């Protein structure tokens, strides 16, 4: 029996990872530790919540004593750490909560793992899930590799970069066995509609303006979330301790081109005439410090661990749009209440 602690398992990527591991490894006990912020939603895990090898514990990663008790009670021997504040726009409005959760929370978890596993590091692993945004912004050419120097620009990416440094410091200073992965932008089911893809699908459905930052020329490298979960599984089991792995799909899209694909797909699936929703495109003030381009070179992961994305983007976006159109109750639940206030304050101009 392996007791794996997944932090942030009620969020977007975490819920896909929990589902994958619970179904794939009946002999593991998967403990999902999440404090359930606005982004955490147990409805994301409805289909597996009754499985025998799954447990949910509500806990803040910053609560050192409570996390320590969870480590002891569940005899944790592996951690996959995803809990974080994850939205760049929110980090511009409130950088403190990003430093608190992403930096102090990660440090707290590292300390707990170090104490709990002291003298028995051999078969333990602390896996830290991070982002390509720590590498900063690319020009028209080139890719981020595992050797690219860190150059974060947003409070979000600065907090993730800092947490990555703490993870490496615990490896180098104390010998805590760690591994880090840095992944590109994810898309798929259960993503909170503050991020580009679910926000725009929802707005197209509701005939609401589509707020495109700047000229819509920024480029992101999109990966289907289930492929990210598969990569984490592969790295957790086969990655070299102390190493870093970049995860990405070699799938770059200029925002405005991606938005047009979403418009086309939603209009078609709703039986609207082609191009109906293009009129919703509204260019708004650019995001402060907006990184121009991200692009991941994931060759190391392919060469060492034979991981490759399973889906072509066209298939992934079709599946994703269909999921949001079919799961209106989920979408209504997460876009009622506080979401309205968030939306008004974020998009008031
Ligand atoms: P998310 O915002 O959807 O979910 C974050 C989860 O963490 C939520 O369930 C939330 O309740 C939980 N959480 C937040 N603060 C917590 C705390 N103090 N204690 C316990 N739980 C807490 O995020 P996501 O998009 O699923 O991202 C997960 C991880 O993957 C993050 O570390 C993020 O930096 C990283 N990442 C995300 C992307 C992406 O495209 N979304 C890409 C690369 C890496
Ligand atoms: P987002 O999904 O927030 O991911 P990230 O900023 O972490 O890459 O944004 C993806 C891209 O879409 C990014 O270039 C910003 C842009 N964007 C908009 O143009 N309008 C929006 O309302 C949002 C949320 C994002």
mmCIF file of C-alpha atoms and ligand atoms in Angstrom:
data_model
loop_
_atom_site.group_PDB
_atom_site.id
_atom_site.type_symbol
_atom_site.label_atom_id
_atom_site.label_comp_id
_atom_site.label_asym_id
_atom_site.label_seq_id
_atom_site.Cartn_x
_atom_site.Cartn_y
_atom_site.Cartn_z
ATOM 1 C CA UNK A 1 0.000 0.000 0.000
ATOM 2 C CA UNK A 2 1.221 3.450 -0.875
ATOM 3 C CA UNK A 3 -0.300 6.448 0.835
ATOM 4 C CA UNK A 4 -0.156 9.384 -1.557
ATOM 5 C CA UNK A 5 -1.053 12.880 -0.410
ATOM 6 C CA UNK A 6 -2.326 15.076 -3.230
ATOM 7 C CA UNK A 7 -2.703 18.745 -2.332
ATOM 8 C CA UNK A 8 -5.194 20.858 -4.280
ATOM 9 C CA UNK A 9 -6.992 17.743 -5.506
ATOM 10 C CA UNK A 10 -10.365 19.530 -5.663
ATOM 11 C CA UNK A 11 -9.069 22.038 -8.205
ATOM 12 C CA UNK A 12 -8.883 21.766 -11.974
ATOM 13 C CA UNK A 13 -5.709 19.733 -12.590
ATOM 14 C CA UNK A 14 -5.750 18.123 -9.147
ATOM 15 C CA UNK A 15 -9.178 16.576 -9.721
ATOM 16 C CA UNK A 16 -8.056 14.979 -12.990
ATOM 17 C CA UNK A 17 -4.955 13.631 -11.280
ATOM 18 C CA UNK A 18 -6.912 12.253 -8.309
ATOM 19 C CA UNK A 19 -9.353 10.536 -10.695
ATOM 20 C CA UNK A 20 -6.527 9.011 -12.736
ATOM 21 C CA UNK A 21 -4.613 7.658 -9.730
ATOM 22 C CA UNK A 22 -7.673 6.405 -7.813
ATOM 23 C CA UNK A 23 -8.861 4.440 -10.851
ATOM 24 C CA UNK A 24 -5.445 3.240 -11.996
ATOM 25 C CA UNK A 25 -3.940 2.198 -8.652
ATOM 26 C CA UNK A 26 -6.519 0.418 -6.485
ATOM 27 C CA UNK A 27 -3.705 -0.604 -4.109
ATOM 28 C CA UNK A 28 -2.751 3.029 -3.371
ATOM 29 C CA UNK A 29 -4.602 5.153 -0.865
ATOM 30 C CA UNK A 30 -5.101 8.623 -2.369
ATOM 31 C CA UNK A 31 -5.569 11.354 0.224
ATOM 32 C CA UNK A 32 -6.834 14.585 -1.282
ATOM 33 C CA UNK A 33 -5.958 17.521 0.974
ATOM 34 C CA UNK A 34 -7.608 20.765 -0.052
ATOM 35 C CA UNK A 35 -8.876 23.817 1.838
ATOM 36 C CA UNK A 36 -11.575 24.435 -0.810
ATOM 37 C CA UNK A 37 -10.981 28.034 -1.870
ATOM 38 C CA UNK A 38 -13.220 29.508 -4.584
ATOM 39 C CA UNK A 39 -11.289 27.255 -7.033
ATOM 40 C CA UNK A 40 -11.731 24.027 -5.089
ATOM 41 C CA UNK A 41 -14.915 22.093 -5.790
ATOM 42 C CA UNK A 42 -15.752 18.613 -4.568
ATOM 43 C CA UNK A 43 -18.309 18.326 -7.380
ATOM 44 C CA UNK A 44 -15.260 17.821 -9.631
ATOM 45 C CA UNK A 45 -14.779 14.418 -7.979
ATOM 46 C CA UNK A 46 -18.378 13.170 -7.684
ATOM 47 C CA UNK A 47 -17.684 10.067 -9.793
ATOM 48 C CA UNK A 48 -14.909 8.738 -7.548
ATOM 49 C CA UNK A 49 -15.781 10.089 -4.085
ATOM 50 C CA UNK A 50 -17.092 6.727 -2.859
ATOM 51 C CA UNK A 51 -14.088 4.678 -3.965
ATOM 52 C CA UNK A 52 -12.429 2.741 -1.149
ATOM 53 C CA UNK A 53 -8.945 3.991 -1.926
ATOM 54 C CA UNK A 54 -9.943 7.682 -1.846
ATOM 55 C CA UNK A 55 -10.154 10.063 1.111
ATOM 56 C CA UNK A 56 -10.744 13.794 1.313
ATOM 57 C CA UNK A 57 -9.323 15.933 4.118
ATOM 58 C CA UNK A 58 -10.108 19.628 4.372
ATOM 59 C CA UNK A 59 -6.911 21.386 5.386
ATOM 60 C CA UNK A 60 -4.886 24.483 4.573
ATOM 61 C CA UNK A 61 -1.331 23.651 3.440
ATOM 62 C CA UNK A 62 -0.157 26.576 5.601
ATOM 63 C CA UNK A 63 -1.511 24.921 8.792
ATOM 64 C CA UNK A 64 1.739 23.238 9.822
ATOM 65 C CA UNK A 65 0.405 21.295 12.816
ATOM 66 C CA UNK A 66 -2.687 19.977 11.089
ATOM 67 C CA UNK A 67 -0.662 18.891 8.042
ATOM 68 C CA UNK A 68 1.839 17.180 10.352
ATOM 69 C CA UNK A 69 -0.991 15.221 11.980
ATOM 70 C CA UNK A 70 -2.325 14.194 8.549
ATOM 71 C CA UNK A 71 1.147 12.956 7.572
ATOM 72 C CA UNK A 72 1.318 10.799 10.706
ATOM 73 C CA UNK A 73 -2.289 9.585 10.695
ATOM 74 C CA UNK A 74 -2.152 8.476 7.054
ATOM 75 C CA UNK A 75 1.512 7.375 7.051
ATOM 76 C CA UNK A 76 2.115 9.446 3.928
ATOM 77 C CA UNK A 77 4.955 8.173 1.763
ATOM 78 C CA UNK A 78 4.505 10.334 -1.325
ATOM 79 C CA UNK A 79 3.324 13.887 -1.930
ATOM 80 C CA UNK A 80 2.100 15.415 -5.166
ATOM 81 C CA UNK A 81 1.724 19.110 -4.445
ATOM 82 C CA UNK A 82 -0.664 21.116 -6.621
ATOM 83 C CA UNK A 83 -2.437 23.388 -4.123
ATOM 84 C CA UNK A 84 -1.878 26.987 -5.142
ATOM 85 C CA UNK A 85 -3.421 30.270 -6.052
ATOM 86 C CA UNK A 86 -3.270 29.924 -9.820
ATOM 87 C CA UNK A 87 -4.742 32.908 -11.665
ATOM 88 C CA UNK A 88 -2.399 35.650 -12.931
ATOM 89 C CA UNK A 89 -5.074 38.393 -12.910
ATOM 90 C CA UNK A 90 -5.918 37.700 -9.265
ATOM 91 C CA UNK A 91 -2.198 37.815 -8.411
ATOM 92 C CA UNK A 92 -2.008 41.347 -9.835
ATOM 93 C CA UNK A 93 -4.871 42.438 -7.529
ATOM 94 C CA UNK A 94 -3.759 40.515 -4.425
ATOM 95 C CA UNK A 95 -0.114 39.363 -4.508
ATOM 96 C CA UNK A 96 -0.035 38.656 -0.754
ATOM 97 C CA UNK A 97 -2.311 35.619 -0.917
ATOM 98 C CA UNK A 98 -0.059 34.202 -3.658
ATOM 99 C CA UNK A 99 3.038 34.588 -1.485
ATOM 100 C CA UNK A 100 1.167 33.101 1.462
ATOM 101 C CA UNK A 101 -0.200 29.988 -0.271
ATOM 102 C CA UNK A 102 2.362 29.331 -2.975
ATOM 103 C CA UNK A 103 5.530 30.219 -1.083
ATOM 104 C CA UNK A 104 4.765 29.835 2.628
ATOM 105 C CA UNK A 105 2.374 26.938 2.039
ATOM 106 C CA UNK A 106 4.955 25.020 0.010
ATOM 107 C CA UNK A 107 7.640 25.746 2.598
ATOM 108 C CA UNK A 108 5.375 24.486 5.339
ATOM 109 C CA UNK A 109 4.684 21.244 3.453
ATOM 110 C CA UNK A 110 8.405 20.743 2.793
ATOM 111 C CA UNK A 111 9.159 21.134 6.500
ATOM 112 C CA UNK A 112 6.461 18.623 7.428
ATOM 113 C CA UNK A 113 7.783 16.097 4.890
ATOM 114 C CA UNK A 114 11.351 16.588 6.090
ATOM 115 C CA UNK A 115 10.412 15.980 9.754
ATOM 116 C CA UNK A 116 8.047 13.101 9.008
ATOM 117 C CA UNK A 117 10.488 11.263 6.732
ATOM 118 C CA UNK A 118 13.750 12.031 8.607
ATOM 119 C CA UNK A 119 16.102 9.039 8.420
ATOM 120 C CA UNK A 120 13.925 7.180 5.890
ATOM 121 C CA UNK A 121 14.140 9.261 2.720
ATOM 122 C CA UNK A 122 14.883 6.263 0.409
ATOM 123 C CA UNK A 123 11.432 5.333 -0.808
ATOM 124 C CA UNK A 124 9.790 8.731 -0.343
ATOM 125 C CA UNK A 125 9.087 11.464 -2.881
ATOM 126 C CA UNK A 126 7.938 15.080 -2.754
ATOM 127 C CA UNK A 127 6.651 16.003 -6.231
ATOM 128 C CA UNK A 128 6.089 19.708 -6.831
ATOM 129 C CA UNK A 129 3.795 20.701 -9.700
ATOM 130 C CA UNK A 130 4.843 23.988 -11.257
ATOM 131 C CA UNK A 131 4.360 26.115 -14.336
ATOM 132 C CA UNK A 132 6.302 27.202 -17.423
ATOM 133 C CA UNK A 133 5.555 30.810 -16.405
ATOM 134 C CA UNK A 134 8.590 30.738 -14.072
ATOM 135 C CA UNK A 135 10.781 30.986 -17.191
ATOM 136 C CA UNK A 136 9.341 34.367 -18.174
ATOM 137 C CA UNK A 137 8.470 35.357 -21.707
ATOM 138 C CA UNK A 138 9.833 34.282 -25.096
ATOM 139 C CA UNK A 139 10.178 36.392 -28.233
ATOM 140 C CA UNK A 140 8.977 35.086 -31.605
ATOM 141 C CA UNK A 141 11.398 32.120 -31.536
ATOM 142 C CA UNK A 142 12.766 29.455 -29.193
ATOM 143 C CA UNK A 143 11.466 27.215 -26.428
ATOM 144 C CA UNK A 144 11.784 26.875 -22.660
ATOM 145 C CA UNK A 145 13.993 23.918 -21.741
ATOM 146 C CA UNK A 146 14.814 22.608 -18.270
ATOM 147 C CA UNK A 147 18.001 24.730 -18.424
ATOM 148 C CA UNK A 148 16.262 28.053 -19.153
ATOM 149 C CA UNK A 149 17.007 30.595 -16.408
ATOM 150 C CA UNK A 150 14.085 31.674 -14.242
ATOM 151 C CA UNK A 151 12.705 35.128 -15.091
ATOM 152 C CA UNK A 152 9.172 35.449 -13.693
ATOM 153 C CA UNK A 153 7.173 38.635 -14.314
ATOM 154 C CA UNK A 154 3.794 38.297 -12.615
ATOM 155 C CA UNK A 155 3.244 37.937 -8.865
ATOM 156 C CA UNK A 156 1.818 34.477 -9.682
ATOM 157 C CA UNK A 157 4.900 33.305 -11.571
ATOM 158 C CA UNK A 158 7.205 34.951 -9.004
ATOM 159 C CA UNK A 159 5.487 32.984 -6.235
ATOM 160 C CA UNK A 160 5.715 29.716 -8.196
ATOM 161 C CA UNK A 161 9.394 30.384 -9.010
ATOM 162 C CA UNK A 162 10.068 30.998 -5.337
ATOM 163 C CA UNK A 163 8.351 27.742 -4.368
ATOM 164 C CA UNK A 164 10.420 25.845 -6.971
ATOM 165 C CA UNK A 165 13.586 27.319 -5.432
ATOM 166 C CA UNK A 166 12.517 26.194 -1.947
ATOM 167 C CA UNK A 167 11.876 22.669 -3.239
ATOM 168 C CA UNK A 168 15.389 22.527 -4.767
ATOM 169 C CA UNK A 169 16.861 24.034 -1.599
ATOM 170 C CA UNK A 170 15.318 21.209 0.479
ATOM 171 C CA UNK A 171 16.731 18.651 -1.957
ATOM 172 C CA UNK A 172 20.214 20.199 -1.915
ATOM 173 C CA UNK A 173 20.392 21.128 1.765
ATOM 174 C CA UNK A 174 18.595 18.252 3.489
ATOM 175 C CA UNK A 175 18.549 15.546 0.836
ATOM 176 C CA UNK A 176 14.734 15.519 0.729
ATOM 177 C CA UNK A 177 13.862 13.499 -2.390
ATOM 178 C CA UNK A 178 12.037 15.860 -4.730
ATOM 179 C CA UNK A 179 11.042 16.205 -8.339
ATOM 180 C CA UNK A 180 9.571 19.238 -10.139
ATOM 181 C CA UNK A 181 7.608 19.564 -13.358
ATOM 182 C CA UNK A 182 6.882 22.786 -15.205
ATOM 183 C CA UNK A 183 3.871 22.567 -17.482
ATOM 184 C CA UNK A 184 2.338 24.825 -20.110
ATOM 185 C CA UNK A 185 -1.272 26.124 -20.111
ATOM 186 C CA UNK A 186 -3.863 23.402 -19.503
ATOM 187 C CA UNK A 187 -7.407 23.196 -20.818
ATOM 188 C CA UNK A 188 -10.275 20.746 -20.362
ATOM 189 C CA UNK A 189 -13.256 19.921 -18.151
ATOM 190 C CA UNK A 190 -13.663 21.389 -14.629
ATOM 191 C CA UNK A 191 -11.481 24.473 -15.208
ATOM 192 C CA UNK A 192 -12.714 27.469 -13.255
ATOM 193 C CA UNK A 193 -14.172 30.043 -15.685
ATOM 194 C CA UNK A 194 -11.693 32.775 -14.787
ATOM 195 C CA UNK A 195 -9.129 31.289 -17.207
ATOM 196 C CA UNK A 196 -9.345 32.094 -20.915
ATOM 197 C CA UNK A 197 -10.900 28.932 -22.373
ATOM 198 C CA UNK A 198 -13.818 28.218 -19.970
ATOM 199 C CA UNK A 199 -14.495 31.944 -19.491
ATOM 200 C CA UNK A 200 -14.828 32.500 -23.226
ATOM 201 C CA UNK A 201 -16.894 29.340 -23.846
ATOM 202 C CA UNK A 202 -19.305 30.504 -21.133
ATOM 203 C CA UNK A 203 -19.479 34.052 -22.529
ATOM 204 C CA UNK A 204 -20.038 32.862 -26.110
ATOM 205 C CA UNK A 205 -22.926 30.673 -24.912
ATOM 206 C CA UNK A 206 -24.452 33.604 -23.042
ATOM 207 C CA UNK A 207 -23.793 36.184 -25.790
ATOM 208 C CA UNK A 208 -21.574 38.206 -23.474
ATOM 209 C CA UNK A 209 -18.565 40.291 -24.622
ATOM 210 C CA UNK A 210 -15.249 38.422 -24.998
ATOM 211 C CA UNK A 211 -12.598 40.591 -23.284
ATOM 212 C CA UNK A 212 -9.418 40.106 -25.359
ATOM 213 C CA UNK A 213 -6.395 41.648 -23.651
ATOM 214 C CA UNK A 214 -4.307 44.001 -25.809
ATOM 215 C CA UNK A 215 -4.281 42.952 -29.444
ATOM 216 C CA UNK A 216 -4.840 39.261 -28.754
ATOM 217 C CA UNK A 217 -1.353 38.498 -30.057
ATOM 218 C CA UNK A 218 0.059 36.748 -27.006
ATOM 219 C CA UNK A 219 0.921 33.117 -27.566
ATOM 220 C CA UNK A 220 0.254 30.190 -25.209
ATOM 221 C CA UNK A 221 1.148 26.499 -25.567
ATOM 222 C CA UNK A 222 -2.018 24.502 -24.740
ATOM 223 C CA UNK A 223 -2.081 20.995 -23.281
ATOM 224 C CA UNK A 224 -5.156 18.835 -22.609
ATOM 225 C CA UNK A 225 -5.420 18.461 -18.833
ATOM 226 C CA UNK A 226 -5.695 14.652 -18.885
ATOM 227 C CA UNK A 227 -2.354 14.542 -20.703
ATOM 228 C CA UNK A 228 -0.839 16.649 -17.902
ATOM 229 C CA UNK A 229 -2.243 14.207 -15.325
ATOM 230 C CA UNK A 230 -0.714 11.294 -17.276
ATOM 231 C CA UNK A 231 2.637 13.078 -17.373
ATOM 232 C CA UNK A 232 2.557 13.605 -13.597
ATOM 233 C CA UNK A 233 1.840 9.883 -13.117
ATOM 234 C CA UNK A 234 4.767 8.961 -15.384
ATOM 235 C CA UNK A 235 7.177 11.380 -13.655
ATOM 236 C CA UNK A 236 6.032 10.404 -10.151
ATOM 237 C CA UNK A 237 6.815 6.766 -10.909
ATOM 238 C CA UNK A 238 9.813 7.050 -13.242
ATOM 239 C CA UNK A 239 11.336 10.511 -12.897
ATOM 240 C CA UNK A 240 14.864 10.938 -11.607
ATOM 241 C CA UNK A 241 14.984 12.243 -8.061
ATOM 242 C CA UNK A 242 16.270 15.832 -7.951
ATOM 243 C CA UNK A 243 15.370 16.440 -11.603
ATOM 244 C CA UNK A 244 13.042 18.816 -13.408
ATOM 245 C CA UNK A 245 10.776 17.878 -16.323
ATOM 246 C CA UNK A 246 9.089 20.274 -18.728
ATOM 247 C CA UNK A 247 5.614 19.243 -19.893
ATOM 248 C CA UNK A 248 4.017 20.675 -23.030
ATOM 249 C CA UNK A 249 2.301 19.708 -26.226
ATOM 250 C CA UNK A 250 4.184 21.700 -28.886
ATOM 251 C CA UNK A 251 0.815 23.349 -29.482
ATOM 252 C CA UNK A 252 1.158 27.116 -29.720
ATOM 253 C CA UNK A 253 -1.785 29.392 -30.369
ATOM 254 C CA UNK A 254 -2.050 33.158 -30.676
ATOM 255 C CA UNK A 255 -4.933 34.127 -28.344
ATOM 256 C CA UNK A 256 -7.050 35.673 -31.097
ATOM 257 C CA UNK A 257 -6.739 32.587 -33.326
ATOM 258 C CA UNK A 258 -7.680 30.299 -30.445
ATOM 259 C CA UNK A 259 -10.650 32.533 -29.611
ATOM 260 C CA UNK A 260 -11.877 32.230 -33.217
ATOM 261 C CA UNK A 261 -11.648 28.428 -32.994
ATOM 262 C CA UNK A 262 -13.735 28.531 -29.789
ATOM 263 C CA UNK A 263 -16.314 30.810 -31.420
ATOM 264 C CA UNK A 264 -16.587 28.515 -34.427
ATOM 265 C CA UNK A 265 -16.919 25.384 -32.302
ATOM 266 C CA UNK A 266 -19.496 26.788 -29.869
ATOM 267 C CA UNK A 267 -21.591 28.350 -32.667
ATOM 268 C CA UNK A 268 -21.577 25.073 -34.609
ATOM 269 C CA UNK A 269 -22.499 22.952 -31.599
ATOM 270 C CA UNK A 270 -25.298 25.369 -30.637
ATOM 271 C CA UNK A 271 -26.639 25.327 -34.193
ATOM 272 C CA UNK A 272 -25.891 29.015 -34.754
ATOM 273 C CA UNK A 273 -24.843 30.345 -38.140
ATOM 274 C CA UNK A 274 -21.056 30.324 -38.636
ATOM 275 C CA UNK A 275 -19.381 33.496 -37.337
ATOM 276 C CA UNK A 276 -22.444 34.654 -35.356
ATOM 277 C CA UNK A 277 -20.449 35.277 -32.174
ATOM 278 C CA UNK A 278 -17.445 37.042 -33.725
ATOM 279 C CA UNK A 279 -19.195 40.325 -32.903
ATOM 280 C CA UNK A 280 -18.644 39.541 -29.201
ATOM 281 C CA UNK A 281 -14.881 40.030 -29.535
ATOM 282 C CA UNK A 282 -14.008 43.135 -27.491
ATOM 283 C CA UNK A 283 -10.436 44.372 -27.232
ATOM 284 C CA UNK A 284 -9.767 45.631 -23.700
ATOM 285 C CA UNK A 285 -6.822 47.153 -21.816
ATOM 286 C CA UNK A 286 -3.881 44.759 -21.799
ATOM 287 C CA UNK A 287 -2.932 42.793 -18.671
ATOM 288 C CA UNK A 288 -0.073 44.535 -16.796
ATOM 289 C CA UNK A 289 3.259 42.770 -17.434
ATOM 290 C CA UNK A 290 1.577 40.452 -19.959
ATOM 291 C CA UNK A 291 4.076 37.783 -21.078
ATOM 292 C CA UNK A 292 4.189 37.644 -24.877
ATOM 293 C CA UNK A 293 4.851 33.992 -25.554
ATOM 294 C CA UNK A 294 5.263 30.665 -23.751
ATOM 295 C CA UNK A 295 6.459 27.519 -25.533
ATOM 296 C CA UNK A 296 7.709 24.362 -23.859
ATOM 297 C CA UNK A 297 10.300 21.942 -25.135
ATOM 298 C CA UNK A 298 9.246 18.617 -23.581
ATOM 299 C CA UNK A 299 11.838 16.493 -25.423
ATOM 300 C CA UNK A 300 13.433 15.293 -22.166
ATOM 301 C CA UNK A 301 10.138 13.846 -20.950
ATOM 302 C CA UNK A 302 9.582 12.108 -24.275
ATOM 303 C CA UNK A 303 13.127 10.720 -24.480
ATOM 304 C CA UNK A 304 13.469 9.595 -20.862
ATOM 305 C CA UNK A 305 9.949 8.538 -19.963
ATOM 306 C CA UNK A 306 8.241 8.047 -23.346
ATOM 307 C CA UNK A 307 5.460 10.528 -22.564
ATOM 308 C CA UNK A 308 3.650 12.242 -25.409
ATOM 309 C CA UNK A 309 0.338 14.112 -25.581
ATOM 310 C CA UNK A 310 -2.462 11.727 -26.545
ATOM 311 C CA UNK A 311 -4.782 14.238 -28.185
ATOM 312 C CA UNK A 312 -4.575 16.565 -31.150
ATOM 313 C CA UNK A 313 -5.723 20.062 -30.201
ATOM 314 C CA UNK A 314 -8.749 20.015 -32.538
ATOM 315 C CA UNK A 315 -10.047 16.901 -30.783
ATOM 316 C CA UNK A 316 -9.257 18.298 -27.326
ATOM 317 C CA UNK A 317 -11.027 21.606 -27.865
ATOM 318 C CA UNK A 318 -14.086 19.863 -29.341
ATOM 319 C CA UNK A 319 -14.281 17.566 -26.281
ATOM 320 C CA UNK A 320 -13.809 20.533 -23.968
ATOM 321 C CA UNK A 321 -16.485 22.726 -25.551
ATOM 322 C CA UNK A 322 -18.923 19.791 -25.528
ATOM 323 C CA UNK A 323 -18.198 19.170 -21.839
ATOM 324 C CA UNK A 324 -19.056 22.767 -20.883
ATOM 325 C CA UNK A 325 -22.207 22.703 -23.033
ATOM 326 C CA UNK A 326 -23.316 19.451 -21.414
ATOM 327 C CA UNK A 327 -22.441 20.435 -17.842
ATOM 328 C CA UNK A 328 -24.480 23.596 -17.484
ATOM 329 C CA UNK A 329 -25.347 22.814 -13.858
ATOM 330 C CA UNK A 330 -21.650 22.692 -12.908
ATOM 331 C CA UNK A 331 -21.066 25.962 -14.771
ATOM 332 C CA UNK A 332 -24.110 27.666 -13.194
ATOM 333 C CA UNK A 333 -22.992 26.614 -9.715
ATOM 334 C CA UNK A 334 -19.498 28.051 -10.085
ATOM 335 C CA UNK A 335 -20.605 31.250 -11.833
ATOM 336 C CA UNK A 336 -23.274 32.250 -9.319
ATOM 337 C CA UNK A 337 -22.623 34.194 -6.111
ATOM 338 C CA UNK A 338 -19.083 35.513 -5.626
ATOM 339 C CA UNK A 339 -18.151 34.913 -9.263
ATOM 340 C CA UNK A 340 -20.411 37.802 -10.326
ATOM 341 C CA UNK A 341 -18.551 40.169 -7.983
ATOM 342 C CA UNK A 342 -15.191 38.896 -9.246
ATOM 343 C CA UNK A 343 -16.270 39.397 -12.856
ATOM 344 C CA UNK A 344 -17.537 42.929 -12.284
ATOM 345 C CA UNK A 345 -14.381 44.033 -10.464
ATOM 346 C CA UNK A 346 -12.022 42.388 -12.986
ATOM 347 C CA UNK A 347 -13.737 43.528 -16.186
ATOM 348 C CA UNK A 348 -15.233 46.852 -15.136
ATOM 349 C CA UNK A 349 -13.787 48.895 -18.014
HETATM 350 P P1 LIG B 1 -6.845 25.624 -9.395
HETATM 351 O O1 LIG B 1 -6.833 27.072 -9.000
HETATM 352 O O2 LIG B 1 -7.927 25.121 -10.272
HETATM 353 O O3 LIG B 1 -6.888 24.715 -8.062
HETATM 354 C C1 LIG B 1 -6.094 24.984 -6.954
HETATM 355 C C2 LIG B 1 -6.595 24.096 -5.816
HETATM 356 O O4 LIG B 1 -5.771 24.346 -4.670
HETATM 357 C C3 LIG B 1 -8.043 24.378 -5.383
HETATM 358 O O5 LIG B 1 -8.729 23.168 -5.194
HETATM 359 C C4 LIG B 1 -7.880 25.117 -4.067
HETATM 360 O O6 LIG B 1 -8.972 24.940 -3.178
HETATM 361 C C5 LIG B 1 -6.590 24.514 -3.529
HETATM 362 N N1 LIG B 1 -5.909 25.395 -2.578
HETATM 363 C C6 LIG B 1 -5.595 26.712 -2.761
HETATM 364 N N2 LIG B 1 -5.003 27.194 -1.653
HETATM 365 C C7 LIG B 1 -4.902 26.152 -0.786
HETATM 366 C C8 LIG B 1 -4.372 26.026 0.532
HETATM 367 N N3 LIG B 1 -3.827 27.062 1.171
HETATM 368 N N4 LIG B 1 -4.414 24.813 1.116
HETATM 369 C C9 LIG B 1 -4.989 23.750 0.487
HETATM 370 N N5 LIG B 1 -5.521 23.822 -0.733
HETATM 371 C C10 LIG B 1 -5.482 25.015 -1.361
HETATM 372 O O7 LIG B 1 -5.414 25.355 -9.992
HETATM 373 P P2 LIG B 1 -4.977 24.407 -11.207
HETATM 374 O O8 LIG B 1 -5.136 25.146 -12.460
HETATM 375 O O9 LIG B 1 -5.599 23.078 -11.032
HETATM 376 O O10 LIG B 1 -3.401 24.301 -10.914
HETATM 377 C C11 LIG B 1 -2.886 23.302 -10.040
HETATM 378 C C12 LIG B 1 -1.392 23.450 -9.953
HETATM 379 O O11 LIG B 1 -0.821 23.309 -11.250
HETATM 380 C C13 LIG B 1 -0.924 24.809 -9.430
HETATM 381 O O12 LIG B 1 0.183 24.595 -8.588
HETATM 382 C C14 LIG B 1 -0.526 25.567 -10.684
HETATM 383 O O13 LIG B 1 0.491 26.510 -10.399
HETATM 384 C C15 LIG B 1 -0.013 24.440 -11.566
HETATM 385 N N6 LIG B 1 -0.132 24.658 -13.022
HETATM 386 C C16 LIG B 1 -1.333 25.055 -13.564
HETATM 387 C C17 LIG B 1 -1.431 25.208 -14.951
HETATM 388 C C18 LIG B 1 -2.738 25.595 -15.604
HETATM 389 O O14 LIG B 1 -2.766 25.813 -16.824
HETATM 390 N N7 LIG B 1 -3.850 25.658 -14.884
HETATM 391 C C19 LIG B 1 -0.320 24.974 -15.765
HETATM 392 C C20 LIG B 1 0.887 24.570 -15.162
HETATM 393 C C21 LIG B 1 0.956 24.406 -13.792
HETATM 394 P P1 LIG B 2 -5.056 32.609 -18.716
HETATM 395 O O1 LIG B 2 -6.036 31.541 -19.058
HETATM 396 O O2 LIG B 2 -5.363 33.547 -17.586
HETATM 397 O O3 LIG B 2 -3.654 31.878 -18.502
HETATM 398 P P2 LIG B 2 -2.162 32.517 -18.290
HETATM 399 O O4 LIG B 2 -2.272 33.974 -18.115
HETATM 400 O O5 LIG B 2 -1.708 31.835 -17.048
HETATM 401 O O6 LIG B 2 -1.406 32.121 -19.514
HETATM 402 O O7 LIG B 2 -4.808 33.505 -20.014
HETATM 403 C C1 LIG B 2 -4.387 32.918 -21.227
HETATM 404 C C2 LIG B 2 -4.151 34.049 -22.231
HETATM 405 O O8 LIG B 2 -5.408 34.698 -22.514
HETATM 406 C C3 LIG B 2 -3.244 35.137 -21.687
HETATM 407 O O9 LIG B 2 -2.411 35.618 -22.741
HETATM 408 C C4 LIG B 2 -4.189 36.227 -21.235
HETATM 409 C C5 LIG B 2 -5.354 36.091 -22.193
HETATM 410 N N1 LIG B 2 -6.677 36.460 -21.630
HETATM 411 C C6 LIG B 2 -7.498 37.401 -22.297
HETATM 412 O O10 LIG B 2 -7.147 37.926 -23.369
HETATM 413 N N2 LIG B 2 -8.691 37.729 -21.730
HETATM 414 C C7 LIG B 2 -9.126 37.186 -20.558
HETATM 415 O O11 LIG B 2 -10.242 37.543 -20.076
HETATM 416 C C8 LIG B 2 -8.295 36.211 -19.894
HETATM 417 C C9 LIG B 2 -8.725 35.583 -18.618
HETATM 418 C C10 LIG B 2 -7.084 35.879 -20.473
#
